[in-house]
Short mmCIF file of C-alpha atoms in Angstrom, two decimals:
data_model
loop_
_atom_site.label_atom_id
_atom_site.label_comp_id
_atom_site.label_asym_id
_atom_site.label_seq_id
_atom_site.Cartn_x
_atom_site.Cartn_y
_atom_site.Cartn_z
CA UNK A 1 76.42 94.88 131.47
CA UNK A 2 77.80 92.39 132.51
CA UNK A 3 76.36 88.87 133.86
CA UNK A 4 77.72 85.72 135.12
CA UNK A 5 75.40 83.15 133.63
CA UNK A 6 75.02 79.76 135.62
CA UNK A 7 75.57 77.05 132.67
CA UNK A 8 76.04 73.34 132.91
CA UNK A 9 79.42 73.57 132.46
CA UNK A 10 80.02 76.42 134.46
CA UNK A 11 79.63 80.00 134.95
CA UNK A 12 80.62 82.34 131.92
CA UNK A 13 80.71 86.22 131.96
CA UNK A 14 79.07 87.60 129.54
CA UNK A 15 79.76 91.44 128.69
CA UNK A 16 76.72 93.90 126.92
CA UNK A 17 77.26 96.82 125.12
CA UNK A 18 74.49 98.46 122.74
CA UNK A 19 70.70 98.22 122.38
CA UNK A 20 69.17 94.50 123.26
CA UNK A 21 66.71 94.96 120.51
CA UNK A 22 69.52 95.06 117.28
CA UNK A 23 70.41 91.94 116.30
CA UNK A 24 73.27 90.20 118.28
CA UNK A 25 77.02 89.94 117.24
CA UNK A 26 78.74 87.12 120.30
CA UNK A 27 82.27 87.37 120.39
CA UNK A 28 84.81 84.94 122.02
CA UNK A 29 88.48 85.98 121.97
CA UNK A 30 91.80 83.74 121.90
CA UNK A 31 93.97 81.70 124.82
CA UNK A 32 94.49 83.73 127.42
CA UNK A 33 92.50 87.00 126.26
CA UNK A 34 89.46 88.62 127.02
CA UNK A 35 87.02 90.72 124.93
CA UNK A 36 89.11 94.22 125.64
CA UNK A 37 92.57 92.74 124.71
CA UNK A 38 91.40 90.67 121.94
CA UNK A 39 88.01 93.34 120.05
CA UNK A 40 89.02 96.42 121.76
CA UNK A 41 91.13 97.90 118.48
CA UNK A 42 88.61 96.86 116.11
CA UNK A 43 85.41 97.87 118.81
CA UNK A 44 87.68 101.53 119.04
CA UNK A 45 87.94 102.43 115.10
CA UNK A 46 85.71 105.07 115.03
CA UNK A 47 84.84 103.90 111.64
CA UNK A 48 83.78 100.76 112.97
CA UNK A 49 81.47 102.39 115.85
CA UNK A 50 78.59 102.95 113.24
CA UNK A 51 79.57 99.68 111.26
CA UNK A 52 79.06 97.86 114.72
CA UNK A 53 78.02 99.80 117.54
CA UNK A 54 75.31 101.44 115.60
CA UNK A 55 74.13 98.01 114.55
CA UNK A 56 74.17 95.54 116.60
CA UNK A 57 74.06 94.84 120.47
CA UNK A 58 77.15 93.17 121.61
CA UNK A 59 77.75 90.13 123.61
CA UNK A 60 81.31 89.87 124.37
CA UNK A 61 81.73 86.27 126.27
CA UNK A 62 84.51 85.48 127.85
CA UNK A 63 85.70 82.06 127.85
CA UNK A 64 85.38 80.46 132.11
CA UNK A 65 88.12 82.58 134.71
CA UNK A 66 89.19 84.56 131.89
CA UNK A 67 86.85 88.36 132.95
CA UNK A 68 88.37 91.28 134.52
CA UNK A 69 88.08 90.45 138.85
CA UNK A 70 88.06 86.91 137.90
CA UNK A 71 88.77 84.38 140.68
CA UNK A 72 90.79 81.74 140.32
CA UNK A 73 88.87 78.42 139.40
CA UNK A 74 88.90 75.37 141.99
CA UNK A 75 91.52 72.20 141.23
CA UNK A 76 88.37 70.24 141.69
CA UNK A 77 86.86 71.34 139.06
CA UNK A 78 86.21 69.27 136.22
CA UNK A 79 88.09 70.95 132.87
CA UNK A 80 85.69 72.14 130.20
CA UNK A 81 86.59 70.55 126.77
CA UNK A 82 85.77 72.28 123.74
CA UNK A 83 82.46 70.67 123.35
CA UNK A 84 81.06 72.30 126.74
CA UNK A 85 82.52 75.55 126.15
CA UNK A 86 79.96 75.37 122.99
CA UNK A 87 77.38 74.00 123.97
CA UNK A 88 77.95 76.98 126.84
CA UNK A 89 77.42 79.00 124.04
CA UNK A 90 73.81 77.35 123.43
CA UNK A 91 72.89 78.91 127.07
CA UNK A 92 74.22 82.01 126.61
CA UNK A 93 72.17 83.03 123.76
CA UNK A 94 69.03 80.85 125.38
CA UNK A 95 69.45 83.61 128.45
CA UNK A 96 69.09 86.27 127.25
CA UNK A 97 66.15 84.76 124.73
CA UNK A 98 68.08 85.15 121.32
CA UNK A 99 67.24 83.80 118.23
CA UNK A 100 70.30 82.95 115.09
CA UNK A 101 73.33 85.59 115.96
CA UNK A 102 75.97 87.09 114.48
CA UNK A 103 79.71 85.49 115.52
CA UNK A 104 83.10 86.83 115.51
CA UNK A 105 85.89 84.85 117.34
CA UNK A 106 90.07 84.98 117.11
CA UNK A 107 91.50 81.50 116.92
CA UNK A 108 90.44 79.33 119.52
CA UNK A 109 87.59 81.06 119.86
CA UNK A 110 87.07 80.92 116.45
CA UNK A 111 87.19 77.40 116.91
CA UNK A 112 84.66 77.18 119.57
CA UNK A 113 82.49 79.02 117.33
CA UNK A 114 83.05 77.12 114.05
CA UNK A 115 82.08 74.57 116.21
CA UNK A 116 79.36 76.38 117.73
CA UNK A 117 77.53 76.66 113.77
CA UNK A 118 78.19 72.93 112.96
CA UNK A 119 76.12 71.98 116.12
CA UNK A 120 73.58 74.75 115.51
CA UNK A 121 73.48 76.01 112.33
CA UNK A 122 69.94 77.39 113.02
CA UNK A 123 71.45 80.18 115.53
CA UNK A 124 74.01 81.38 113.51
CA UNK A 125 73.60 83.94 110.70
CA UNK A 126 77.65 84.65 110.17
CA UNK A 127 81.02 83.45 111.08
CA UNK A 128 83.91 86.23 110.97
CA UNK A 129 86.71 83.84 111.35
CA UNK A 130 89.66 86.02 112.36
CA UNK A 131 93.45 83.52 111.86
CA UNK A 132 91.03 80.24 112.59
CA UNK A 133 91.77 76.52 113.74
CA UNK A 134 90.02 74.22 112.99
CA UNK A 135 91.96 70.84 112.28
CA UNK A 136 93.32 68.65 115.67
CA UNK A 137 96.61 70.04 117.14
CA UNK A 138 99.71 68.63 115.47
CA UNK A 139 101.91 66.25 117.51
CA UNK A 140 104.04 69.35 117.99
CA UNK A 141 101.85 72.13 118.15
CA UNK A 142 100.36 69.33 120.91
CA UNK A 143 103.82 68.64 122.55
CA UNK A 144 104.84 72.68 122.62
CA UNK A 145 101.27 73.70 124.02
CA UNK A 146 101.80 71.11 127.32
CA UNK A 147 105.19 72.41 127.98
CA UNK A 148 103.15 75.65 127.71
CA UNK A 149 100.64 74.18 130.25
CA UNK A 150 103.39 73.29 132.01
CA UNK A 151 104.93 75.98 132.69
CA UNK A 152 101.87 77.78 133.81
CA UNK A 153 101.44 75.60 136.39
CA UNK A 154 105.00 75.39 137.58
CA UNK A 155 105.94 79.23 137.14
CA UNK A 156 103.13 80.86 136.50
CA UNK A 157 102.71 83.71 133.79
CA UNK A 158 105.73 84.30 133.60
CA UNK A 159 108.62 86.82 131.68
CA UNK A 160 109.51 84.22 128.93
CA UNK A 161 105.70 82.78 128.39
CA UNK A 162 104.25 85.99 127.96
CA UNK A 163 106.95 86.10 124.74
CA UNK A 164 105.56 82.97 123.52
CA UNK A 165 101.47 84.35 123.60
CA UNK A 166 102.69 87.71 122.03
CA UNK A 167 103.80 85.27 119.04
CA UNK A 168 101.13 83.97 119.40
CA UNK A 169 98.86 86.98 118.88
CA UNK A 170 101.15 89.58 116.86
CA UNK A 171 103.37 89.76 114.04
CA UNK A 172 107.84 90.49 114.64
CA UNK A 173 106.66 94.03 113.73
CA UNK A 174 104.28 94.74 115.75
CA UNK A 175 106.41 92.84 118.61
CA UNK A 176 109.52 95.33 117.71
CA UNK A 177 113.14 93.80 118.73
CA UNK A 178 116.30 95.06 119.65
CA UNK A 179 116.08 98.58 118.14
CA UNK A 180 113.04 98.96 117.50
CA UNK A 181 109.88 98.94 120.78
CA UNK A 182 107.25 97.21 120.47
CA UNK A 183 103.43 98.63 119.57
CA UNK A 184 101.09 100.67 122.26
CA UNK A 185 99.65 97.34 121.83
CA UNK A 186 101.29 94.51 122.58
CA UNK A 187 103.12 96.36 125.21
CA UNK A 188 99.61 96.84 127.23
CA UNK A 189 98.99 93.43 125.85
CA UNK A 190 101.29 91.76 127.71
CA UNK A 191 100.62 94.07 130.69
CA UNK A 192 96.91 92.05 130.75
CA UNK A 193 98.44 88.42 130.05
CA UNK A 194 99.78 89.52 133.70
CA UNK A 195 96.70 89.69 135.41
CA UNK A 196 94.80 85.92 134.27
CA UNK A 197 95.19 83.18 136.83
CA UNK A 198 97.55 80.44 135.34
CA UNK A 199 94.99 77.82 136.33
CA UNK A 200 92.42 79.50 134.04
CA UNK A 201 94.92 80.03 131.43
CA UNK A 202 95.97 76.13 131.10
CA UNK A 203 91.89 75.29 131.62
CA UNK A 204 91.40 76.67 128.21
CA UNK A 205 94.63 76.09 126.32
CA UNK A 206 94.34 72.16 127.52
CA UNK A 207 90.89 72.65 126.32
CA UNK A 208 92.22 74.09 122.48
CA UNK A 209 94.96 71.11 122.72
CA UNK A 210 92.70 68.46 123.23
CA UNK A 211 89.99 69.84 119.92
CA UNK A 212 89.42 67.38 116.58
CA UNK A 213 89.06 68.39 113.82
CA UNK A 214 85.90 69.67 112.22
CA UNK A 215 87.23 69.35 108.34
CA UNK A 216 84.14 67.18 107.59
CA UNK A 217 81.44 69.36 109.54
CA UNK A 218 82.53 72.90 108.07
CA UNK A 219 82.36 71.36 104.11
CA UNK A 220 78.84 70.83 105.17
CA UNK A 221 78.70 74.41 107.22
CA UNK A 222 75.70 76.55 104.31
CA UNK A 223 76.14 79.89 106.66
CA UNK A 224 78.07 82.84 105.48
CA UNK A 225 81.78 83.04 107.06
CA UNK A 226 84.35 86.02 106.28
CA UNK A 227 87.76 84.80 107.70
CA UNK A 228 90.71 87.15 108.09
CA UNK A 229 94.36 86.35 108.71
CA UNK A 230 97.61 88.02 108.76
CA UNK A 231 100.36 86.87 106.70
CA UNK A 232 102.63 86.43 109.62
CA UNK A 233 100.64 84.14 111.71
CA UNK A 234 101.51 81.26 112.99
CA UNK A 235 98.27 79.68 111.68
CA UNK A 236 98.25 80.96 108.08
CA UNK A 237 98.55 77.79 107.28
CA UNK A 238 95.47 75.73 109.07
CA UNK A 239 93.48 79.03 107.91
CA UNK A 240 94.33 78.42 104.04
CA UNK A 241 93.01 75.08 104.55
CA UNK A 242 89.58 75.93 106.36
CA UNK A 243 89.11 77.84 102.97
CA UNK A 244 90.04 74.79 101.77
CA UNK A 245 86.64 73.14 103.16
CA UNK A 246 84.27 75.08 103.01
CA UNK A 247 81.85 75.74 100.36
CA UNK A 248 82.72 78.74 98.23
CA UNK A 249 79.07 80.02 97.61
CA UNK A 250 79.31 80.62 101.80
CA UNK A 251 82.91 81.86 102.13
CA UNK A 252 85.73 84.41 101.71
CA UNK A 253 89.66 85.01 102.72
CA UNK A 254 90.48 88.29 103.32
CA UNK A 255 94.59 88.02 104.00
CA UNK A 256 95.80 90.77 106.00
CA UNK A 257 99.56 91.71 104.99
CA UNK A 258 102.78 92.32 107.11
CA UNK A 259 100.19 91.31 110.44
CA UNK A 260 99.91 88.63 113.11
CA UNK A 261 96.61 86.64 114.47
CA UNK A 262 94.47 89.02 115.93
CA UNK A 263 94.00 91.57 112.73
CA UNK A 264 91.19 93.35 115.36
CA UNK A 265 94.87 94.72 117.07
CA UNK A 266 97.19 94.71 114.83
CA UNK A 267 95.48 96.44 111.66
CA UNK A 268 91.88 96.76 113.20
CA UNK A 269 90.92 98.80 109.79
CA UNK A 270 91.65 96.20 106.77
CA UNK A 271 88.43 94.55 108.68
CA UNK A 272 86.20 97.43 107.61
CA UNK A 273 85.27 97.75 104.68
CA UNK A 274 85.02 93.15 104.16
CA UNK A 275 82.47 93.61 106.96
CA UNK A 276 81.01 96.18 105.65
CA UNK A 277 79.80 94.77 102.41
CA UNK A 278 79.83 91.00 104.08
CA UNK A 279 76.16 92.68 106.40
CA UNK A 280 75.20 94.29 103.32
CA UNK A 281 74.43 91.19 101.72
CA UNK A 282 72.00 90.50 105.35
CA UNK A 283 70.49 93.42 105.80
CA UNK A 284 72.03 94.07 108.68
CA UNK A 285 73.55 97.87 107.82
CA UNK A 286 73.06 99.36 104.29
CA UNK A 287 74.98 102.82 104.73
CA UNK A 288 73.70 105.49 102.42
CA UNK A 289 77.29 105.52 100.02
CA UNK A 290 80.87 103.91 101.04
CA UNK A 291 83.13 106.36 101.89
CA UNK A 292 87.06 105.95 100.95
CA UNK A 293 87.66 105.77 104.55
CA UNK A 294 91.99 107.73 104.52
CA UNK A 295 93.16 105.14 106.91
CA UNK A 296 91.89 102.34 105.91
CA UNK A 297 94.10 100.06 103.53
CA UNK A 298 91.11 99.15 101.41
CA UNK A 299 89.24 101.40 99.53
CA UNK A 300 86.03 100.29 97.01
CA UNK A 301 87.93 101.21 94.26
CA UNK A 302 90.98 98.97 94.42
CA UNK A 303 88.49 95.97 95.17
CA UNK A 304 87.89 93.98 92.19
CA UNK A 305 84.03 94.31 90.86
CA UNK A 306 83.20 90.78 91.62
CA UNK A 307 82.87 92.19 95.09
CA UNK A 308 80.78 94.57 94.56
CA UNK A 309 78.28 92.28 92.24
CA UNK A 310 74.87 91.47 93.97
CA UNK A 311 75.50 87.98 94.12
CA UNK A 312 78.27 88.24 96.18
CA UNK A 313 77.16 90.70 98.55
CA UNK A 314 77.67 88.47 101.58
CA UNK A 315 77.86 85.19 99.42
CA UNK A 316 80.42 85.27 97.90
CA UNK A 317 83.27 87.35 97.74
CA UNK A 318 87.42 86.81 96.29
CA UNK A 319 90.05 86.50 98.07
CA UNK A 320 91.49 90.29 98.69
CA UNK A 321 94.63 91.29 100.10
CA UNK A 322 95.19 94.70 102.03
CA UNK A 323 97.74 95.33 100.37
CA UNK A 324 97.21 96.52 96.66
CA UNK A 325 99.72 97.38 93.48
CA UNK A 326 100.08 101.38 93.10
CA UNK A 327 98.29 101.20 89.73
CA UNK A 328 94.64 100.56 91.93
#
């Protein structure tokens, strides 16, 4: 069911899946995307059905103007800041009478949720961040996306701009080449990008391009945090910076090889086992046994023993990668 919630910073769309008596998990997508183009790959995995949909009520929050069927944003409306977008999340939680929630965000969405967690520590149970941003943009990044914003203004979502955004999301292998066609997930994302209104996309892009550094706030953050990043993500180094800023007792990093920023779409099965143990630390998911999924790049036998200790379940995880030596 989709809800359009009026907030102090404009209307926001929230799509709710599941039993609202269950613990809440909210999601927030990256620039130019919505929940379908960002999280469908993960939520449609057969293994994820029992891990996520059977244990949570999902609240997919879309940035203003990014929901399906959204009308173009009025040019007279003030552009929101990242602070405004984070404050919208608080109003969404209050609308649904939600207390502390689990949060999942990708890149710009991960930044918004991290900012929300810093501002409202009592409303966040844990963070699952995929290729997150946490620093202010460098001059080169700021200039690059300023040019992108201008191109959107004059030409709309052209083929060139679609390629630019796909480079942000996916690995080179997934995007294909002149000899190898792009993967289906990339092709579908390309199609969905064509449905975005340029005015809405520009507003979100400009808000993210004006973001500030969260490093100091992250140092005081005590909620449990699980971070995924593809080794081919343009934001790999920024993700590593975020990990160094967070308290190691409460955070863990999973690096996914041969993957871009959107691990949820490109290699969703790499997320399942780390999330399973992360949730167990909250008492939210306690399976009778851990099964070795033949479709997952990970299996418990290849995870370090420290990861399986009681102390580490959702609290202190060691970095792991999704490709392991054959001797494992």
